[in-house]
Structure formats: C-alpha cells, structure tokens
XYZ file of C-alpha atoms in Angstrom:
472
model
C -242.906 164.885 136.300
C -240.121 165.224 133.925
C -236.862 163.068 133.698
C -233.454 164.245 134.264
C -232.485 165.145 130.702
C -235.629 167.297 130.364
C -237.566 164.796 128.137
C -240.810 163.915 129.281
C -241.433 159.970 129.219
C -243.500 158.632 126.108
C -247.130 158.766 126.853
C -247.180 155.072 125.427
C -244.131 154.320 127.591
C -245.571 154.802 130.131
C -248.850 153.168 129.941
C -246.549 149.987 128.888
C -243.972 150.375 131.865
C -241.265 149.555 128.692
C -238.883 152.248 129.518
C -239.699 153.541 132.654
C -237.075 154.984 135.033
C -236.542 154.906 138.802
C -236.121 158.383 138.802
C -238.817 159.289 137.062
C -241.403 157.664 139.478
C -239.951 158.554 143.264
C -239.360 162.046 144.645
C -235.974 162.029 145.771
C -236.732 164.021 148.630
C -239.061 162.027 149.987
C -236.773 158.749 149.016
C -234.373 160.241 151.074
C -236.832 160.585 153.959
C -237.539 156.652 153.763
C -234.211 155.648 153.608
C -233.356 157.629 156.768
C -236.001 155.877 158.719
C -234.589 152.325 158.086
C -230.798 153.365 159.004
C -232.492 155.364 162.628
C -233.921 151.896 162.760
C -231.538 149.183 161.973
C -228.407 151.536 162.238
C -227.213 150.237 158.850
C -226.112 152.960 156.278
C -228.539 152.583 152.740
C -227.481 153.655 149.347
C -230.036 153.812 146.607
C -228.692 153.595 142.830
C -230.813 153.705 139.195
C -230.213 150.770 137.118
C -227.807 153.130 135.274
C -225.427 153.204 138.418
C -226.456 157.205 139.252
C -226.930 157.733 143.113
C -230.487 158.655 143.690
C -230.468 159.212 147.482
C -228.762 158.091 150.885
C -228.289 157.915 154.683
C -224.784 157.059 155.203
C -223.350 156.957 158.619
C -219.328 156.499 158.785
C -218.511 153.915 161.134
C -215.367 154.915 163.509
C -213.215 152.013 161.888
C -213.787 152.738 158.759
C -212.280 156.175 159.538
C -208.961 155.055 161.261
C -208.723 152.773 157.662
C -208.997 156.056 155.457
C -205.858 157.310 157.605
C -203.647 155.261 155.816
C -203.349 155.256 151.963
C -203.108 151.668 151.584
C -206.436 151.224 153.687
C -208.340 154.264 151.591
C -207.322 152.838 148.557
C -208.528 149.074 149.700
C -211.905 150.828 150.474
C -212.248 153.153 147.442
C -212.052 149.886 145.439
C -214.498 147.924 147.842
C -216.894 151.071 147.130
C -216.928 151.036 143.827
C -217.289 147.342 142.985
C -220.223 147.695 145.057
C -221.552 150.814 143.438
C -221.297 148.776 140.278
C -222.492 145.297 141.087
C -225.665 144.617 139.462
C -227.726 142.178 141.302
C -229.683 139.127 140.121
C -233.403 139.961 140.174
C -234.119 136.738 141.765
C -231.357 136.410 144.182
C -229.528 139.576 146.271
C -226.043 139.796 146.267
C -223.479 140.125 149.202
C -220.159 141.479 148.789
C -217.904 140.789 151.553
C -215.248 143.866 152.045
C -211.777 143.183 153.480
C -212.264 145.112 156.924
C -214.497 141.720 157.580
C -217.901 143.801 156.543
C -220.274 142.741 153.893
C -222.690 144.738 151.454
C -226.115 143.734 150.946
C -227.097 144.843 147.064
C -230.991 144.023 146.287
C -232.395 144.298 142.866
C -235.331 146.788 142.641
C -237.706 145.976 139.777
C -240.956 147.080 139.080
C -243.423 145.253 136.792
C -241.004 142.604 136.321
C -238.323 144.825 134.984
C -234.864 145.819 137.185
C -234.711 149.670 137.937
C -232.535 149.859 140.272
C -230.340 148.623 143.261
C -230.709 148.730 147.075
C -227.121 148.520 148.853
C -227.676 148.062 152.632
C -224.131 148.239 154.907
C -221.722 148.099 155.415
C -222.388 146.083 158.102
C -220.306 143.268 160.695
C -221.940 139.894 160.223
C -223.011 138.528 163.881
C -220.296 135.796 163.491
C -217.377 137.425 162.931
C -215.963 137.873 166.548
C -211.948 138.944 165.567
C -209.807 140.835 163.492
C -210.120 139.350 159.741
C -206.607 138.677 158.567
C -207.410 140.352 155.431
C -207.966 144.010 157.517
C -204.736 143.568 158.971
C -203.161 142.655 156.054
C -204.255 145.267 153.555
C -203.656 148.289 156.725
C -200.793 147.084 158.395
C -199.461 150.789 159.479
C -202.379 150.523 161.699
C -202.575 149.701 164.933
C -204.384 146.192 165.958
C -205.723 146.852 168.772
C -207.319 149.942 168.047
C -208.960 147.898 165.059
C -209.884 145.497 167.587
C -211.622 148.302 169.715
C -213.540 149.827 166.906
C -214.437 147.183 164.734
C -216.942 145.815 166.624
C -218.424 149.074 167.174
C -219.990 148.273 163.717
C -223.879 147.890 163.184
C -223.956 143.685 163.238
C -226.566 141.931 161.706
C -227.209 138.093 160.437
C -227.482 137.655 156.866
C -230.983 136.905 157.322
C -232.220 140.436 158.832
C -230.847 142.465 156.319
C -232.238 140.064 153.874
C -235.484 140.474 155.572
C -234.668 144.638 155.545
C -233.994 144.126 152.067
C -237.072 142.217 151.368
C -239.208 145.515 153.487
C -237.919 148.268 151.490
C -238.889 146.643 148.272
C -242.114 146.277 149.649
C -242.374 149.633 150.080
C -240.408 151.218 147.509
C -243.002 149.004 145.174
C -245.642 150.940 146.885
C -244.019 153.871 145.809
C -243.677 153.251 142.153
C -246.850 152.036 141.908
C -248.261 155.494 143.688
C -245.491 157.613 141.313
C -246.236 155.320 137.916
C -250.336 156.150 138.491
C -249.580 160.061 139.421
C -247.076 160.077 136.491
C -249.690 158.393 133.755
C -252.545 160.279 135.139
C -250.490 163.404 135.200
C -249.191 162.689 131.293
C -252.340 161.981 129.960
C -253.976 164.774 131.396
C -251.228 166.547 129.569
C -251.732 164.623 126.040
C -255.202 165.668 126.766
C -254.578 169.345 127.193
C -252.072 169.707 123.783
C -254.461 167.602 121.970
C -257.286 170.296 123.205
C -254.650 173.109 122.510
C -253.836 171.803 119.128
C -257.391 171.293 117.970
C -257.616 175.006 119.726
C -254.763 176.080 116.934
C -256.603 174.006 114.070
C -259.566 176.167 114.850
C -258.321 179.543 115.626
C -256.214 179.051 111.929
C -259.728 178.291 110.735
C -261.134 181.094 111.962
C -258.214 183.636 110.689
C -258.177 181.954 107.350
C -261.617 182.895 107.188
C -261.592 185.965 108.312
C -258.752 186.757 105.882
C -261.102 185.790 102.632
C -264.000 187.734 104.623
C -261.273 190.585 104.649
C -260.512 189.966 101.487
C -263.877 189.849 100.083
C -264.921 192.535 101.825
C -261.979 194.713 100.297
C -262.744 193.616 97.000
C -266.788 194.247 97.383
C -265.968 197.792 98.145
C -263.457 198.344 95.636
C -266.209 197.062 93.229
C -268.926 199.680 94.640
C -266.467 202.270 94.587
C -265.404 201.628 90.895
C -268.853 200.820 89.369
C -270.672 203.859 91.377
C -268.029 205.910 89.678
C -268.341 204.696 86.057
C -272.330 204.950 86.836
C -272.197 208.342 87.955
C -270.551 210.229 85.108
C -273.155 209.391 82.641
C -275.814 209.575 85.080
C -274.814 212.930 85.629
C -275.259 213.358 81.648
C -278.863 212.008 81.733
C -280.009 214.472 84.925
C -278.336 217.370 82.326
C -280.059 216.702 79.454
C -283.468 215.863 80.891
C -282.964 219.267 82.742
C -282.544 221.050 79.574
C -285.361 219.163 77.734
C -287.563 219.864 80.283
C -286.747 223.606 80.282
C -287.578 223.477 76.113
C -284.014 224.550 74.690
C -284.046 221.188 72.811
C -287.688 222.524 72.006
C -291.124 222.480 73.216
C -292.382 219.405 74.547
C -296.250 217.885 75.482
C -297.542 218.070 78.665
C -296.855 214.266 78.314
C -293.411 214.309 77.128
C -292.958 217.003 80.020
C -294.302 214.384 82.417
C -291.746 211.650 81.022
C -288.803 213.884 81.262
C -289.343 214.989 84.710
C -290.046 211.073 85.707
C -286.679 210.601 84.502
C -285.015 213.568 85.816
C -286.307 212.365 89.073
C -285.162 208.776 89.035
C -281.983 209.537 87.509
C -281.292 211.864 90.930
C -282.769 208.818 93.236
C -280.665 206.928 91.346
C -277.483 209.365 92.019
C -278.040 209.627 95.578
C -277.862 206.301 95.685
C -274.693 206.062 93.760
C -273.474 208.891 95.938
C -274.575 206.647 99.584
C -272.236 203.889 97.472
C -269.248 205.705 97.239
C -269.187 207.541 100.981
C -269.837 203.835 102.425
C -267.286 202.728 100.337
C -264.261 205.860 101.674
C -266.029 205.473 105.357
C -264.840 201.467 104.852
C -261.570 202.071 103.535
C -260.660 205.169 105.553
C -260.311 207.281 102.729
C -262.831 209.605 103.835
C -261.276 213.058 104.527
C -263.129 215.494 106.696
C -262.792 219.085 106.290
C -262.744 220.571 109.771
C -263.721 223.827 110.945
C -265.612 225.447 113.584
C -269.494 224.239 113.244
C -272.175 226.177 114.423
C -274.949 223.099 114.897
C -277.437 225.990 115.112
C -277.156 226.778 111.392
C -276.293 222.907 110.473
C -279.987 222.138 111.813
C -281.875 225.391 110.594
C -279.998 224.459 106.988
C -281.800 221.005 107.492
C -284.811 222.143 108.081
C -284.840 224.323 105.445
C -284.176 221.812 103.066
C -286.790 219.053 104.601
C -289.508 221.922 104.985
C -291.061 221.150 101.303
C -291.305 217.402 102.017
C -292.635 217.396 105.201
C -295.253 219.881 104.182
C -295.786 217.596 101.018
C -296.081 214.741 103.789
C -298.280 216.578 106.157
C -295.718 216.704 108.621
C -294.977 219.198 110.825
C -290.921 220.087 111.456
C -289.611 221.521 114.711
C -286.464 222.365 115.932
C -284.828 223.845 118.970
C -281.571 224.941 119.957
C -280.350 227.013 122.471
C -278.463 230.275 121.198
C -275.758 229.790 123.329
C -274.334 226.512 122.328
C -270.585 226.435 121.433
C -269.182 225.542 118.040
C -267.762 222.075 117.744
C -264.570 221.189 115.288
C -265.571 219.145 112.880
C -266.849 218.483 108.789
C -269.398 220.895 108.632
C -270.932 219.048 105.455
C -270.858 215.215 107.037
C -272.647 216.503 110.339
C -275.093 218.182 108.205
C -275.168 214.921 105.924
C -275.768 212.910 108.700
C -278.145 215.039 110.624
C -279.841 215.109 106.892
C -280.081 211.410 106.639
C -281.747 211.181 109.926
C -284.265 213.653 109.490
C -285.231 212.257 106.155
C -285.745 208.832 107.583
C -288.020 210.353 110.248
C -290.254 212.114 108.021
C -290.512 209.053 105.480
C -291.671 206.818 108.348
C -293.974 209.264 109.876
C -297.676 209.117 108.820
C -299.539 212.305 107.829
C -300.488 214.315 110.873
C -297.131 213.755 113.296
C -293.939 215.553 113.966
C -290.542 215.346 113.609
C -288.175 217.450 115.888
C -284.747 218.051 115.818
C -283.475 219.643 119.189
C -279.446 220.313 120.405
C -278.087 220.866 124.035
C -274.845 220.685 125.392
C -274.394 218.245 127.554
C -271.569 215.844 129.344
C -270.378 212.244 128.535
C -268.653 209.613 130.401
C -265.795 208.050 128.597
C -265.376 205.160 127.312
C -266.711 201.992 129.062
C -267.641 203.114 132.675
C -271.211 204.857 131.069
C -271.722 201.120 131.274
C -270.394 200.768 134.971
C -273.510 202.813 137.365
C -271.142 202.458 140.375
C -267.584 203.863 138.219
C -269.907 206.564 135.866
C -269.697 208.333 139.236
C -266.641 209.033 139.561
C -265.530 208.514 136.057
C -263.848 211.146 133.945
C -266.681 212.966 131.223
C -266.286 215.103 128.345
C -268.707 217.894 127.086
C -270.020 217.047 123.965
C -273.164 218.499 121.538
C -276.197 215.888 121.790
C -278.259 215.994 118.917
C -281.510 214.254 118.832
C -283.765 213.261 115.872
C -287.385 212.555 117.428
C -290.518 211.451 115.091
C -293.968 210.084 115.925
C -293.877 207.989 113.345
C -293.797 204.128 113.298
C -290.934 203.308 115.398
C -288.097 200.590 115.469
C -288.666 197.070 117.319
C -286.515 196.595 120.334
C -285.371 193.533 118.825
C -284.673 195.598 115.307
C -282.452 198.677 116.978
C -278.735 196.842 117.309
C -279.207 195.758 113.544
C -280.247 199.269 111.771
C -276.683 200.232 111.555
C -275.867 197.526 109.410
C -275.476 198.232 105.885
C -278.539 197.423 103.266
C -280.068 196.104 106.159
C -283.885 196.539 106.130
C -286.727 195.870 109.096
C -288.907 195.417 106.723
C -287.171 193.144 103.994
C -289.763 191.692 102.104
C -290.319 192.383 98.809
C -293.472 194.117 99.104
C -292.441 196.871 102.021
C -294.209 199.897 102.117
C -291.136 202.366 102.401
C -288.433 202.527 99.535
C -284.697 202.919 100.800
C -280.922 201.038 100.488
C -280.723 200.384 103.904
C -277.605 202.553 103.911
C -278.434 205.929 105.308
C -278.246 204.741 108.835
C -274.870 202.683 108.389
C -273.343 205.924 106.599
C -274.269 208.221 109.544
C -272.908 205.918 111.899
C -269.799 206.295 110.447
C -269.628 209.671 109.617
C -270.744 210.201 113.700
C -267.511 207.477 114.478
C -265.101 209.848 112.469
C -265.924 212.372 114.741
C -264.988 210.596 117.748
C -268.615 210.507 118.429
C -271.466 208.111 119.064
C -275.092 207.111 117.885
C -278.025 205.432 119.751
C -281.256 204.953 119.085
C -284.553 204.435 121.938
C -288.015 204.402 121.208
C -290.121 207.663 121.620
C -293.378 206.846 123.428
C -296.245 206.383 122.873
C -294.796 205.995 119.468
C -291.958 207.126 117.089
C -288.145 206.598 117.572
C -285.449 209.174 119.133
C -281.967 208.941 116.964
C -279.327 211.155 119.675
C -275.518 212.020 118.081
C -272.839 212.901 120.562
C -270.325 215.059 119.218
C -267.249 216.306 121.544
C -266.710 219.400 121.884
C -263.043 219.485 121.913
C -262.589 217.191 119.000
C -258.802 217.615 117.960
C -258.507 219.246 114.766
C-alpha cells in the first residue's frame, strides 16, 4: 500500500509504528462501508478525519433543520463556522470532546490512536441531546429571518441521543477501527517486507548479473586478444617457415649439391615437419579469421561431385599407405550449391583425414552426398511441429569410417577448439584438436550445420548440411 504522496512508508517505520498514518493502514472504501453501517444504525451522521485534518471518509445525512438554517446567510454562515471548528478540534486522547453548535446540537469528536499514538479523529453528529425539549435561544438568535415555528417543527426531527450512547458509539468504532489498523498495519508490514525482500533479491540479482558481464567482458577481451596473438605469431612463424620447406626442398633435390643417403634422410625429416608444422600454422590463422569474422568466402557454383572426387584423390596415397580402403558415392544428378568451393573442400578434407587417421588397417572410410530436405530452425527439434514445419533442400554430406569411434559422452565437446578425447600425454594419435572446430565453422558460414552419430558396430558418421539456395 502506498501513501498519498506516492512515498512508500519506511520499512523501519513501520515495524516501529513511529510515523504511521491513518491513511496508510484503512481502505477508504471499505472505511466508508463501516461508517455507513453505524449512521443506518444510530441515524447519526459520522465524519472520519487524519490527524492532519484531511477527510478520509463519511456518511452524512442533512437533517431538515439544518437546511431551512442554510436559507438564510446569517444561519449558513453560523454553521460554516460551527463546521469548521469542529473539523479542526483535536481531541484529548484520554477524554472525547463535545462541541455544542448554536441550533442546540452537539458534536461528538473521539481521538483515534493506535499503539498509543493519535491518528486521527472520529466526529459523530450532529445530533439533539435527549434533554433539550425547545427552541435554544441561541438558534433563534443567530437566524432570526426564520420562522419559529417551523424551527420548532423540524428541530426535533433531529437524531437525539444522551451523551452517554454516543459516547458508548464512540467507544464501538474505536474498537473496531483498532481492529482495522491492526489487520492493515500486519498486511502493510508483511506486504513491505516482502517487498524489501524482493529488491534486496533484485539487487543482489544486479550485483551478480554485473558480475557476470564484467566477466564476460575480460573473457571477451581475452579472447580477442588470444586470437590477435595466434593470428600475429602464426604469421611471423610462417614466412620463415616457408623459407625452411624451400631450402630443404632444394637441398634435397641436390642443387646445393649431392647429399648422403643420411643427410637425404635428415632433410626430408625436416621438410616434413616443417609442412606439419605449416599446416598447423595455417589451422591457426583460419581459426583465428573464422573467430573474428574476417574470413571471406569466395562463392561460386560448387559441384560437390568434383569437391569429393578432388578429396579422394588427394587422401588415396594415405589411405593406401594406411591400409585403408576409400569409397565414395554421389549421385550424378545432384545440383550445384553457392558457396567457397575451397572451404567445403577444406572442410570435407579435414573430415576425411580424421577418419582415416583413426581407422585401423583393414576398414573403410566413405564419403557419400544426396540431396535431401531440412527443417528450419528449431522445430527439427519439435516431432509434432517438424510436420508441418517449413524445410529447405540442402546437400548432406556424410563422412563414415570404421574406425574407433567417438564416446557418446565425447560428441558435444569435439567441436571445441584444441580439445582432445584423448588428452593425455601419451595418446596414440597426433593432432591440435582444431580440425573439427575449423570445419564447424567453415560449415556455420555457409548457413549450414554439422553433427556427428556413431556408425555401428563401430566407427563414427560426420553429416554437413549445406543449402542449396545459399544467397550469394
């Protein structure tokens, strides 16, 4: 519950009754209600006022005489100053107040306090004391344009009590206004501290969520800075890597002169690391444009037929050298897609490699192409929507081995970059842990997607969507 100028009380206020407010513990509405019951029942008129003098509710019923006195300025002005000395009488806590008014009536103003402090003010009337039987010289004398003996007929008309009752009345509607304050302090301190409760849980809610961005930020930040590091050191590496390759090319092919079969050996050990040692410098730098966004792709039409054939092609040696065996299978028919020609080959590359390295002697690796339709967006995820959902035709591309396979548990992690299933420092298979994490992204860049599921009775299935109708 709020207070009339908007403020809400003071939780401590509250708890400590110091400043509370009449108004801010009744519902005027249902004030009103209350007060309307006691004049049905008694037939005298109630006002109900803050301890500030405001008018917080009323049942006022204008007696007949009082009317005929408003006729006649002398009489309205008499009463508007009767009125207003009542409004602004403030009662003794201990001891109610009557104000006698010159038409022979007489206000009843009781203090209202709660928890031993005033509030407020009850005014009960006005209202014709049983004893007064005639005309009060004082009525006649302050409306004298009026006639007597209609003052005589409708003065007595008036609700008439003895002091006592509306003492007693008095007494009752403290009683129950207490009742009331008590009820309206308890749902107003319950209600505030709930609310303490919920900015203190939204302001520890802040506290975190700043946390959480300022962290993020030097995550960001760190994670800006890490790649602009890879990118600038893989380029300073690769120049005079490139150097190294060169020369050990042309040593090995004797125009620096002939070597030993030994020195050959050496030379074409480090011809061979040096271009290990390139491709990885190479993996650096595309993670590091596929992180920034740098990455450009070269679009044109792609014929995935000749993407895979050029993979296999280039495999072929190794898997032979593995004793692997390298299928692959697409229909003549597919349709080009628009796309970097080079990055679906990388990527396609990557994959195959992978399957071959972590194939034993003796299995397969297959790489097979269909067209094929896709639902968009979230619904694949929805059986009931996928039905209805809208689809787009894209080229699936799958990778299948027989080799070792990926855990279950392992599969959502893969992607990650220079992550490893096998991190220990004694693995059997060499690798970055960034061939899977670049083809990701070079598959994302396409609009497309990458999954991985397990190929039984053994091996792992890598499958690329690729749309169709990828904007150029």
């Amino acid at each position: 519950m709020k207070r009339d100028d908007g403020l809400e009380p003071n939780l401590e206020d509250l708890t400590t009754t110091k400043n509370i407010r009449l108004e801010d513990l009744v519902d005027r509405d249902s004030l009103k209600e209350v007060i309307t019951s006691f004049v049905n029942l008694f037939g005298i008129s109630v006002r109900l006022f803050s301890s500030e003098g405001d008018l917080l509710a009323d049942a006022v019923e204008q007696q007949e005489v009082c009317k005929v006195i408003n006729e006649y300025p002398d009489g309205r002005a008499a009463c508007t100053a009767t009125i207003s000395t009542v409004k602004h009488t403030v009662p003794d806590p201990t001891q109610d107040t009557v104000h006698p008014c010159f038409s022979g009536a007489r206000y009843h103003i009781a203090a209202i306090t709660y928890d031993g402090r005033y509030v407020g003010r009850i005014v009960l009337g006005p209202y014709l004391p049983a004893e007064v039987k005639e005309l009060p010289g004082s009525l006649l004398t302050t409306v004298r344009e009026a006639p007597p003996s209609r003052l005589q007929q409708l003065l007595p008309q008036m609700p008439r009590a003895r002091v006592g009752t509306v003492r007693n009345i008095a007494e009752h509607m403290r009683g129950i206004l207490d009742l009331i304050l008590f009820s309206g302090h308890k749902a107003l301190l319950t209600s505030q501290m709930h609310l303490a409760s919920v900015r203190e849980s939204y302001r520890e809610l802040q506290d975190k969520n700043q946390r959480l961005q300022d962290a993020y930020d030097k995550l960001k930040e760190l994670d800006r800075l890490k790649s602009n590091f890879i990118a600038t050191i893989s380029h300073e590496l690769r120049t005079p890597l490139t150097s190294i390759i060169g020369y050990s090319e042309m040593m090995s092919e004797g125009i620096a002169g002939s070597l030993t079969d030994e020195q050959l050996e050496f030379v074409n050990t480090i011809r061979d690391k040096g271009e290990q040692l390139l491709t990885l410098i190479m993996s650096l730098l595309d993670l590091s444009k596929l992180e920034s966004g740098s990455l450009a792709l070269v679009k044109s039409d792609v014929d995935i037929r000749k993407s895979l054939d050029d993979v296999v092609s280039l495999l072929k040696p190794n898997a032979t050298k593995a004793g692997v065996q390298l299928h692959v299978d697409v229909p003549a028919a597919l349709p080009t897609i628009r796309g970097d020609a080079n990055r679906i080959r990388q990527a396609v590359l990557n994959l195959a490699e992978n399957a071959i390295k972590f194939t034993p002697s003796g299995g397969q690796v297959s790489l097979s192409a269909k067209l094929a339709q896709q639902v968009l967006d979230d619904a694949e995820d929805d059986i009931g929507f996928a039905l209805i959902a809208p689809t787009r035709s894209v080229i699936e591309i799958r990778v299948a081995d027989t080799g070792i396979g990926i855990p279950e548990n392992e599969r959502e992690k893969i992607f990650t970059p220079f992550y490893q299933v096998d991190s220990s420092s004694t693995r059997e298979y060499g690798g970055t842990g960034l061939g899977l994490s670049i083809v990701q992204r070079l598959i994302h860049a396409h609009d497309g997607k990458i999954s991985v599921e397990p190929n039984h009775p053994k091996g792992s299935v890598f499958i690329l969507k690729i749309p169709v109708d990828l904007d150029a």
